[in-house]
PDB file of C-alpha atoms in Angstrom:
ATOM      1  CA  MET A 191       6.636   7.515 -14.753  1.00  0.00           C
ATOM      2  CA  THR A 192       7.554   5.945 -18.107  1.00  0.00           C
ATOM      3  CA  PHE A 193       7.196   2.308 -18.999  1.00  0.00           C
ATOM      4  CA  GLU A 194      10.995   1.945 -19.136  1.00  0.00           C
ATOM      5  CA  GLU A 195      11.206   3.351 -15.617  1.00  0.00           C
ATOM      6  CA  ARG A 196       8.562   0.885 -14.481  1.00  0.00           C
ATOM      7  CA  GLN A 197      10.588  -1.959 -15.962  1.00  0.00           C
ATOM      8  CA  GLN A 198      13.540  -0.793 -13.931  1.00  0.00           C
ATOM      9  CA  VAL A 199      11.386  -0.660 -10.773  1.00  0.00           C
ATOM     10  CA  ALA A 200      10.257  -4.202 -11.446  1.00  0.00           C
ATOM     11  CA  ALA A 201      13.842  -5.388 -12.083  1.00  0.00           C
ATOM     12  CA  GLY A 202      14.976  -3.652  -8.920  1.00  0.00           C
ATOM     13  CA  LEU A 203      12.287  -5.378  -6.824  1.00  0.00           C
ATOM     14  CA  THR A 204      13.132  -8.778  -8.290  1.00  0.00           C
ATOM     15  CA  ALA A 205      16.787  -8.167  -7.414  1.00  0.00           C
ATOM     16  CA  GLY A 206      15.849  -7.390  -3.861  1.00  0.00           C
ATOM     17  CA  LEU A 207      16.884  -3.751  -3.984  1.00  0.00           C
ATOM     18  CA  PRO A 208      15.518  -1.377  -1.360  1.00  0.00           C
ATOM     19  CA  TYR A 209      13.197   1.426  -2.417  1.00  0.00           C
ATOM     20  CA  ALA A 210      15.874   4.058  -1.700  1.00  0.00           C
ATOM     21  CA  GLU A 211      18.331   2.369  -4.119  1.00  0.00           C
ATOM     22  CA  ILE A 212      15.774   2.003  -6.840  1.00  0.00           C
ATOM     23  CA  ALA A 213      14.839   5.635  -6.396  1.00  0.00           C
ATOM     24  CA  ARG A 214      18.524   6.714  -6.581  1.00  0.00           C
ATOM     25  CA  ARG A 215      19.079   4.821  -9.842  1.00  0.00           C
ATOM     26  CA  LEU A 216      16.050   6.401 -11.465  1.00  0.00           C
ATOM     27  CA  GLY A 217      16.682   9.845 -10.084  1.00  0.00           C
ATOM     28  CA  ARG A 218      13.322   9.708  -8.331  1.00  0.00           C
ATOM     29  CA  SER A 219      12.296  10.276  -4.774  1.00  0.00           C
ATOM     30  CA  LYS A 220      11.803   7.297  -2.459  1.00  0.00           C
ATOM     31  CA  SER A 221       8.175   8.209  -1.805  1.00  0.00           C
ATOM     32  CA  THR A 222       7.509   8.164  -5.591  1.00  0.00           C
ATOM     33  CA  ILE A 223       8.747   4.616  -5.802  1.00  0.00           C
ATOM     34  CA  ILE A 224       6.777   3.519  -2.695  1.00  0.00           C
ATOM     35  CA  ARG A 225       3.552   5.005  -4.068  1.00  0.00           C
ATOM     36  CA  GLU A 226       4.138   3.472  -7.516  1.00  0.00           C
ATOM     37  CA  VAL A 227       4.613  -0.006  -6.153  1.00  0.00           C
ATOM     38  CA  ALA A 228       1.801   0.241  -3.491  1.00  0.00           C
ATOM     39  CA  ARG A 229      -0.762   1.374  -6.061  1.00  0.00           C
ATOM     40  CA  ASN A 230       0.119  -1.295  -8.550  1.00  0.00           C
ATOM     41  CA  GLY A 231      -0.021  -4.603  -6.725  1.00  0.00           C
ATOM     42  CA  GLY A 232       2.575  -4.307  -3.947  1.00  0.00           C
ATOM     43  CA  HIS A 233       6.142  -5.539  -3.647  1.00  0.00           C
ATOM     44  CA  HIS A 234       5.667  -9.082  -4.726  1.00  0.00           C
ATOM     45  CA  ARG A 235       2.987  -8.504  -7.331  1.00  0.00           C
ATOM     46  CA  TYR A 236       4.368  -5.432  -9.149  1.00  0.00           C
ATOM     47  CA  ARG A 237       4.630  -5.865 -12.895  1.00  0.00           C
ATOM     48  CA  ALA A 238       5.671  -3.109 -15.247  1.00  0.00           C
ATOM     49  CA  ASN A 239       3.104  -3.834 -17.975  1.00  0.00           C
ATOM     50  CA  GLN A 240       0.302  -4.047 -15.481  1.00  0.00           C
ATOM     51  CA  ALA A 241       1.339  -0.825 -13.775  1.00  0.00           C
ATOM     52  CA  GLN A 242       1.427   0.902 -17.133  1.00  0.00           C
ATOM     53  CA  GLN A 243      -1.981  -0.370 -18.082  1.00  0.00           C
ATOM     54  CA  ALA A 244      -3.401   0.631 -14.680  1.00  0.00           C
ATOM     55  CA  THR A 245      -1.966   4.183 -15.090  1.00  0.00           C
ATOM     56  CA  GLN A 246      -3.469   4.548 -18.560  1.00  0.00           C
ATOM     57  CA  TRP A 247      -6.809   3.284 -17.203  1.00  0.00           C
ATOM     58  CA  ARG A 248      -6.724   5.864 -14.424  1.00  0.00           C
ATOM     59  CA  ALA A 249      -5.901   8.626 -16.918  1.00  0.00           C
ATOM     60  CA  ARG A 250      -8.963   7.603 -19.076  1.00  0.00           C
ATOM     61  CA  ARG A 251     -11.136   7.632 -15.963  1.00  0.00           C
ATOM     62  CA  HIS A 252      -9.951  11.113 -14.968  1.00  0.00           C
ATOM     63  CA  ARG A 253     -12.525  13.757 -15.782  1.00  0.00           C
ATOM     64  CA  PRO A 254     -12.008  17.517 -15.696  1.00  0.00           C
ATOM     65  CA  VAL A 255     -13.782  19.133 -12.882  1.00  0.00           C
ATOM     66  CA  ALA A 256     -15.225  22.601 -12.230  1.00  0.00           C
ATOM     67  CA  HIS A 257     -12.978  24.729 -10.072  1.00  0.00           C
ATOM     68  CA  VAL A 258     -15.315  25.422  -7.225  1.00  0.00           C
ATOM     69  CA  ALA A 259     -14.788  25.417  -3.463  1.00  0.00           C
ATOM     70  CA  PRO A 260     -15.537  22.117  -1.712  1.00  0.00           C
ATOM     71  CA  VAL A 261     -18.561  23.453   0.159  1.00  0.00           C
ATOM     72  CA  ALA A 262     -20.924  20.903   1.659  1.00  0.00           C
ATOM     73  CA  HIS A 263     -24.384  20.588   0.223  1.00  0.00           C
ATOM     74  CA  ALA A 264     -25.909  21.995   3.390  1.00  0.00           C
ATOM     75  CA  ASP A 265     -26.711  25.282   1.665  1.00  0.00           C
ATOM     76  CA  ALA A 266     -28.236  23.657  -1.434  1.00  0.00           C
ATOM     77  CA  PRO A 267     -32.030  23.814  -1.858  1.00  0.00           C
ATOM     78  CA  GLY A 268     -33.782  20.716  -0.566  1.00  0.00           C
ATOM     79  CA  TRP A 269     -30.911  19.631   1.733  1.00  0.00           C
ATOM     80  CA  ASP A 270     -31.212  19.734   5.482  1.00  0.00           C
ATOM     81  CA  PRO A 271     -27.981  21.406   6.860  1.00  0.00           C
ATOM     82  CA  GLU A 272     -28.106  19.574  10.170  1.00  0.00           C
ATOM     83  CA  SER A 273     -28.507  16.118   8.507  1.00  0.00           C
ATOM     84  CA  VAL A 274     -25.606  16.875   6.153  1.00  0.00           C
ATOM     85  CA  ARG A 275     -23.259  17.961   8.944  1.00  0.00           C
ATOM     86  CA  ASP A 276     -24.205  14.924  11.003  1.00  0.00           C
ATOM     87  CA  PHE A 277     -23.542  12.574   8.057  1.00  0.00           C
ATOM     88  CA  GLU A 278     -20.180  14.178   7.304  1.00  0.00           C
ATOM     89  CA  GLU A 279     -19.126  13.798  10.974  1.00  0.00           C
ATOM     90  CA  ARG A 280     -20.256  10.147  11.024  1.00  0.00           C
ATOM     91  CA  PHE A 281     -18.531   9.523   7.714  1.00  0.00           C
ATOM     92  CA  ALA A 282     -15.260  10.857   9.054  1.00  0.00           C
ATOM     93  CA  THR A 283     -15.708   8.810  12.318  1.00  0.00           C
ATOM     94  CA  MET A 284     -16.277   5.687  10.186  1.00  0.00           C
ATOM     95  CA  MET A 285     -12.997   6.314   8.365  1.00  0.00           C
ATOM     96  CA  THR A 286     -11.027   6.724  11.569  1.00  0.00           C
ATOM     97  CA  GLN A 287     -12.501   3.470  12.833  1.00  0.00           C
ATOM     98  CA  THR A 288     -11.024   1.711   9.804  1.00  0.00           C
ATOM     99  CA  GLY A 289      -7.554   3.078  10.343  1.00  0.00           C
ATOM    100  CA  ILE A 290      -7.521   6.523   8.661  1.00  0.00           C
ATOM    101  CA  PRO A 291      -6.174   9.218  10.983  1.00  0.00           C
ATOM    102  CA  ALA A 292      -8.726  11.929  12.020  1.00  0.00           C
ATOM    103  CA  MET A 293      -7.455  14.836  10.003  1.00  0.00           C
ATOM    104  CA  MET A 294      -6.934  12.750   6.904  1.00  0.00           C
ATOM    105  CA  ALA A 295     -10.435  11.388   7.252  1.00  0.00           C
ATOM    106  CA  LYS A 296     -11.790  15.002   7.445  1.00  0.00           C
ATOM    107  CA  VAL A 297      -9.968  16.082   4.310  1.00  0.00           C
ATOM    108  CA  LEU A 298     -11.142  12.936   2.430  1.00  0.00           C
ATOM    109  CA  VAL A 299     -14.742  13.550   3.485  1.00  0.00           C
ATOM    110  CA  CYS A 300     -14.445  17.169   2.187  1.00  0.00           C
ATOM    111  CA  LEU A 301     -13.343  15.864  -1.175  1.00  0.00           C
ATOM    112  CA  PHE A 302     -15.963  13.123  -1.259  1.00  0.00           C
ATOM    113  CA  VAL A 303     -18.968  15.436  -0.609  1.00  0.00           C
ATOM    114  CA  SER A 304     -17.894  18.326  -2.862  1.00  0.00           C
ATOM    115  CA  ASP A 305     -19.573  18.508  -6.233  1.00  0.00           C
ATOM    116  CA  SER A 306     -16.185  18.903  -7.966  1.00  0.00           C
ATOM    117  CA  GLY A 307     -14.398  16.128  -6.044  1.00  0.00           C
ATOM    118  CA  GLY A 308     -11.510  18.553  -5.528  1.00  0.00           C
ATOM    119  CA  ALA A 309     -10.209  21.439  -3.490  1.00  0.00           C
ATOM    120  CA  THR A 310      -7.127  23.697  -3.051  1.00  0.00           C
ATOM    121  CA  ALA A 311      -5.260  23.721   0.219  1.00  0.00           C
ATOM    122  CA  ALA A 312      -6.687  27.227   1.012  1.00  0.00           C
ATOM    123  CA  GLU A 313     -10.212  25.956   0.453  1.00  0.00           C
ATOM    124  CA  LEU A 314      -9.609  22.978   2.782  1.00  0.00           C
ATOM    125  CA  VAL A 315      -8.140  25.265   5.423  1.00  0.00           C
ATOM    126  CA  ALA A 316     -11.226  27.492   5.250  1.00  0.00           C
ATOM    127  CA  ARG A 317     -13.655  24.590   5.181  1.00  0.00           C
ATOM    128  CA  LEU A 318     -12.106  22.692   8.146  1.00  0.00           C
ATOM    129  CA  ARG A 319     -10.877  25.732  10.104  1.00  0.00           C
ATOM    130  CA  VAL A 320      -7.487  24.183  10.629  1.00  0.00           C
ATOM    131  CA  SER A 321      -3.896  25.285   9.918  1.00  0.00           C
ATOM    132  CA  PRO A 322      -2.292  24.994   6.545  1.00  0.00           C
ATOM    133  CA  ALA A 323       0.281  22.665   8.053  1.00  0.00           C
ATOM    134  CA  SER A 324      -2.482  20.261   9.144  1.00  0.00           C
ATOM    135  CA  VAL A 325      -3.923  20.164   5.641  1.00  0.00           C
ATOM    136  CA  SER A 326      -0.470  19.688   4.058  1.00  0.00           C
ATOM    137  CA  LYS A 327       0.255  16.754   6.360  1.00  0.00           C
ATOM    138  CA  ALA A 328      -3.134  15.185   5.669  1.00  0.00           C
ATOM    139  CA  VAL A 329      -2.807  15.528   1.897  1.00  0.00           C
ATOM    140  CA  ALA A 330       0.744  14.112   1.920  1.00  0.00           C
ATOM    141  CA  TRP A 331      -0.518  11.074   3.812  1.00  0.00           C
ATOM    142  CA  LEU A 332      -3.439  10.523   1.432  1.00  0.00           C
ATOM    143  CA  ASP A 333      -1.242  11.141  -1.638  1.00  0.00           C
ATOM    144  CA  GLN A 334       1.284   8.580  -0.471  1.00  0.00           C
ATOM    145  CA  ARG A 335      -1.450   5.985  -0.436  1.00  0.00           C
ATOM    146  CA  GLY A 336      -2.836   6.986  -3.791  1.00  0.00           C
ATOM    147  CA  LEU A 337      -6.087   8.296  -2.379  1.00  0.00           C
ATOM    148  CA  VAL A 338      -5.789  11.802  -3.865  1.00  0.00           C
ATOM    149  CA  ALA A 339      -4.329  13.193  -7.043  1.00  0.00           C
ATOM    150  CA  ARG A 340      -2.630  16.577  -7.485  1.00  0.00           C
ATOM    151  CA  GLU A 341      -3.441  19.021 -10.303  1.00  0.00           C
ATOM    152  CA  ARG A 342      -1.412  22.185 -10.802  1.00  0.00           C
ATOM    153  CA  GLN A 343      -3.398  25.389 -11.307  1.00  0.00           C
ATOM    154  CA  GLY A 344      -0.870  28.144 -11.935  1.00  0.00           C
ATOM    155  CA  ARG A 345       0.893  28.761  -8.575  1.00  0.00           C
ATOM    156  CA  ARG A 346      -1.600  26.572  -6.654  1.00  0.00           C
ATOM    157  CA  GLU A 347      -2.241  22.853  -6.404  1.00  0.00           C
ATOM    158  CA  ARG A 348      -5.642  21.299  -6.432  1.00  0.00           C
ATOM    159  CA  TYR A 349      -6.329  17.957  -4.754  1.00  0.00           C
ATOM    160  CA  LEU A 350      -8.683  15.542  -6.380  1.00  0.00           C
ATOM    161  CA  ILE A 351     -10.458  12.212  -5.973  1.00  0.00           C
ATOM    162  CA  ASP A 352     -12.524  10.436  -8.554  1.00  0.00           C
ATOM    163  CA  ASP A 353     -14.281   7.162  -9.111  1.00  0.00           C
ATOM    164  CA  HIS A 354     -11.267   4.997  -8.620  1.00  0.00           C
ATOM    165  CA  VAL A 355     -10.513   6.222  -5.055  1.00  0.00           C
ATOM    166  CA  CYS A 356     -11.943   2.969  -3.553  1.00  0.00           C
ATOM    167  CA  TYR A 357      -9.787   0.880  -5.916  1.00  0.00           C
ATOM    168  CA  GLN A 358      -6.722   2.882  -4.737  1.00  0.00           C
ATOM    169  CA  ALA A 359      -7.625   2.408  -1.138  1.00  0.00           C
ATOM    170  CA  TRP A 360      -7.916  -1.282  -1.752  1.00  0.00           C
ATOM    171  CA  LEU A 361      -4.516  -1.494  -3.424  1.00  0.00           C
ATOM    172  CA  ALA A 362      -2.971   0.478  -0.522  1.00  0.00           C
ATOM    173  CA  SER A 363      -4.357  -2.107   1.867  1.00  0.00           C
ATOM    174  CA  LEU A 364      -2.750  -4.814  -0.285  1.00  0.00           C
ATOM    175  CA  GLN A 365       0.694  -3.335   0.569  1.00  0.00           C
ATOM    176  CA  GLY A 366      -0.157  -3.810   4.203  1.00  0.00           C
ATOM    177  CA  MET A 367      -0.912  -7.473   3.632  1.00  0.00           C
ATOM    178  CA  VAL A 368       2.445  -7.908   1.915  1.00  0.00           C
ATOM    179  CA  LEU A 369       4.274  -6.419   4.850  1.00  0.00           C
ATOM    180  CA  TRP A 370       2.440  -8.637   7.337  1.00  0.00           C
ATOM    181  CA  ALA A 371       3.133 -11.707   5.247  1.00  0.00           C
ATOM    182  CA  ASP A 372       6.838 -10.856   4.893  1.00  0.00           C
ATOM    183  CA  PHE A 373       7.547 -10.055   8.478  1.00  0.00           C
ATOM    184  CA  THR A 374       5.690 -13.094   9.895  1.00  0.00           C
ATOM    185  CA  ARG A 375       7.514 -15.287   7.396  1.00  0.00           C
ATOM    186  CA  GLN A 376      10.814 -13.871   8.552  1.00  0.00           C
ATOM    187  CA  GLY A 377       9.771 -14.447  12.133  1.00  0.00           C
ATOM    188  CA  ALA A 378       8.920 -18.089  11.412  1.00  0.00           C
ATOM    189  CA  GLN A 379      12.312 -18.577   9.884  1.00  0.00           C
ATOM    190  CA  ILE A 380      14.081 -17.024  12.816  1.00  0.00           C
ATOM    191  CA  TYR A 381      12.190 -18.803  15.606  1.00  0.00           C
ATOM    192  CA  GLY A 382      11.633 -22.030  13.685  1.00  0.00           C
ATOM    193  CA  VAL A 383       8.242 -23.614  12.991  1.00  0.00           C
ATOM    194  CA  THR A 384       8.672 -26.105  15.870  1.00  0.00           C
ATOM    195  CA  ASN A 385       8.759 -23.212  18.311  1.00  0.00           C
ATOM    196  CA  PRO A 386       5.270 -21.959  19.436  1.00  0.00           C
ATOM    197  CA  ALA A 387       6.001 -18.353  18.376  1.00  0.00           C
ATOM    198  CA  GLY A 388       7.466 -19.507  15.102  1.00  0.00           C
ATOM    199  CA  SER A 389       4.535 -21.759  14.394  1.00  0.00           C
ATOM    200  CA  ARG A 390       2.126 -18.905  15.192  1.00  0.00           C
ATOM    201  CA  MET A 391       3.910 -16.569  12.751  1.00  0.00           C
ATOM    202  CA  HIS A 392       4.108 -19.229  10.027  1.00  0.00           C
ATOM    203  CA  THR A 393       0.320 -19.633  10.250  1.00  0.00           C
ATOM    204  CA  ALA A 394      -0.058 -15.798  10.111  1.00  0.00           C
ATOM    205  CA  SER A 395       2.203 -15.604   7.136  1.00  0.00           C
ATOM    206  CA  ARG A 396       0.143 -18.114   5.195  1.00  0.00           C
ATOM    207  CA  PHE A 397      -3.054 -16.303   6.172  1.00  0.00           C
ATOM    208  CA  PHE A 398      -1.795 -12.951   4.878  1.00  0.00           C
ATOM    209  CA  GLN A 399      -0.407 -14.491   1.701  1.00  0.00           C
ATOM    210  CA  HIS A 400      -3.757 -15.954   0.842  1.00  0.00           C
ATOM    211  CA  LEU A 401      -5.546 -12.816   1.899  1.00  0.00           C
ATOM    212  CA  HIS A 402      -3.299 -10.659  -0.346  1.00  0.00           C
ATOM    213  CA  GLN A 403      -4.028 -12.975  -3.289  1.00  0.00           C
ATOM    214  CA  ASP A 404      -7.788 -12.931  -2.856  1.00  0.00           C
ATOM    215  CA  MET A 405      -7.805  -9.098  -2.360  1.00  0.00           C
ATOM    216  CA  ALA A 406      -5.667  -8.579  -5.465  1.00  0.00           C
ATOM    217  CA  GLN A 407      -7.946 -10.708  -7.567  1.00  0.00           C
ATOM    218  CA  ALA A 408     -10.967  -8.809  -6.237  1.00  0.00           C
ATOM    219  CA  ALA A 409      -9.377  -5.491  -7.086  1.00  0.00           C
ATOM    220  CA  GLU A 410      -8.620  -6.541 -10.622  1.00  0.00           C
ATOM    221  CA  HIS A 411     -12.149  -7.824 -11.083  1.00  0.00           C
ATOM    222  CA  TRP A 412     -13.537  -4.455  -9.997  1.00  0.00           C
ATOM    223  CA  ARG A 413     -11.017  -2.498 -12.196  1.00  0.00           C
ATOM    224  CA  HIS A 414     -12.240  -4.419 -15.257  1.00  0.00           C
ATOM    225  CA  ALA A 415     -15.871  -3.933 -14.275  1.00  0.00           C
ATOM    226  CA  LEU A 416     -15.357  -0.131 -13.957  1.00  0.00           C
ATOM    227  CA  ALA A 417     -13.570  -0.116 -17.359  1.00  0.00           C
ATOM    228  CA  ASP A 418     -16.530  -1.819 -19.226  1.00  0.00           C
TER     229      ASP A 418
END
């Protein structure tokens, strides 16, 4: 996405346009606009110049990787296969406990533990022993949240993660904070703050607004620390 397009996205958000309308005006898909906004501060904190800088930073952080299958280290000398498999299962379980669906967690673990940090769909299918449709759905979910990147290799796509995956996950969670803050604020306005339900939602809205601000500041601090 160009800087001019990002300026149009920012202008559309300021004007209160829905994602679908912004996408139509840019000739982009709605999912592209959602990902762009979510990975760059969320609906209320999106700024074109900051989004452009973040994209350039991510490009500098991207490193070419060897095109090898995402095999676990279980077969490598000095590694205990049983311990590795146990760790990967517990790693995936931890992810599901924090809100990542099971199949998406398994794909993310595969990418995390591979030496290359990447895999093709065929490699993930063979590694996880699942259907291509399951892998495709999982990758689409992860891609929408900025947790994986896509790299074209001839007629195939390769899915990648790198050192900024945690930063992207954090930004994705920021969008959730924005949604909670917006909806509870709307509820407080509808029910009225003198009503018990309205008062409860008003308190919740303030909480999520402050939480979003604190999380955004922490994310920026970490981004600058990685760039040093």
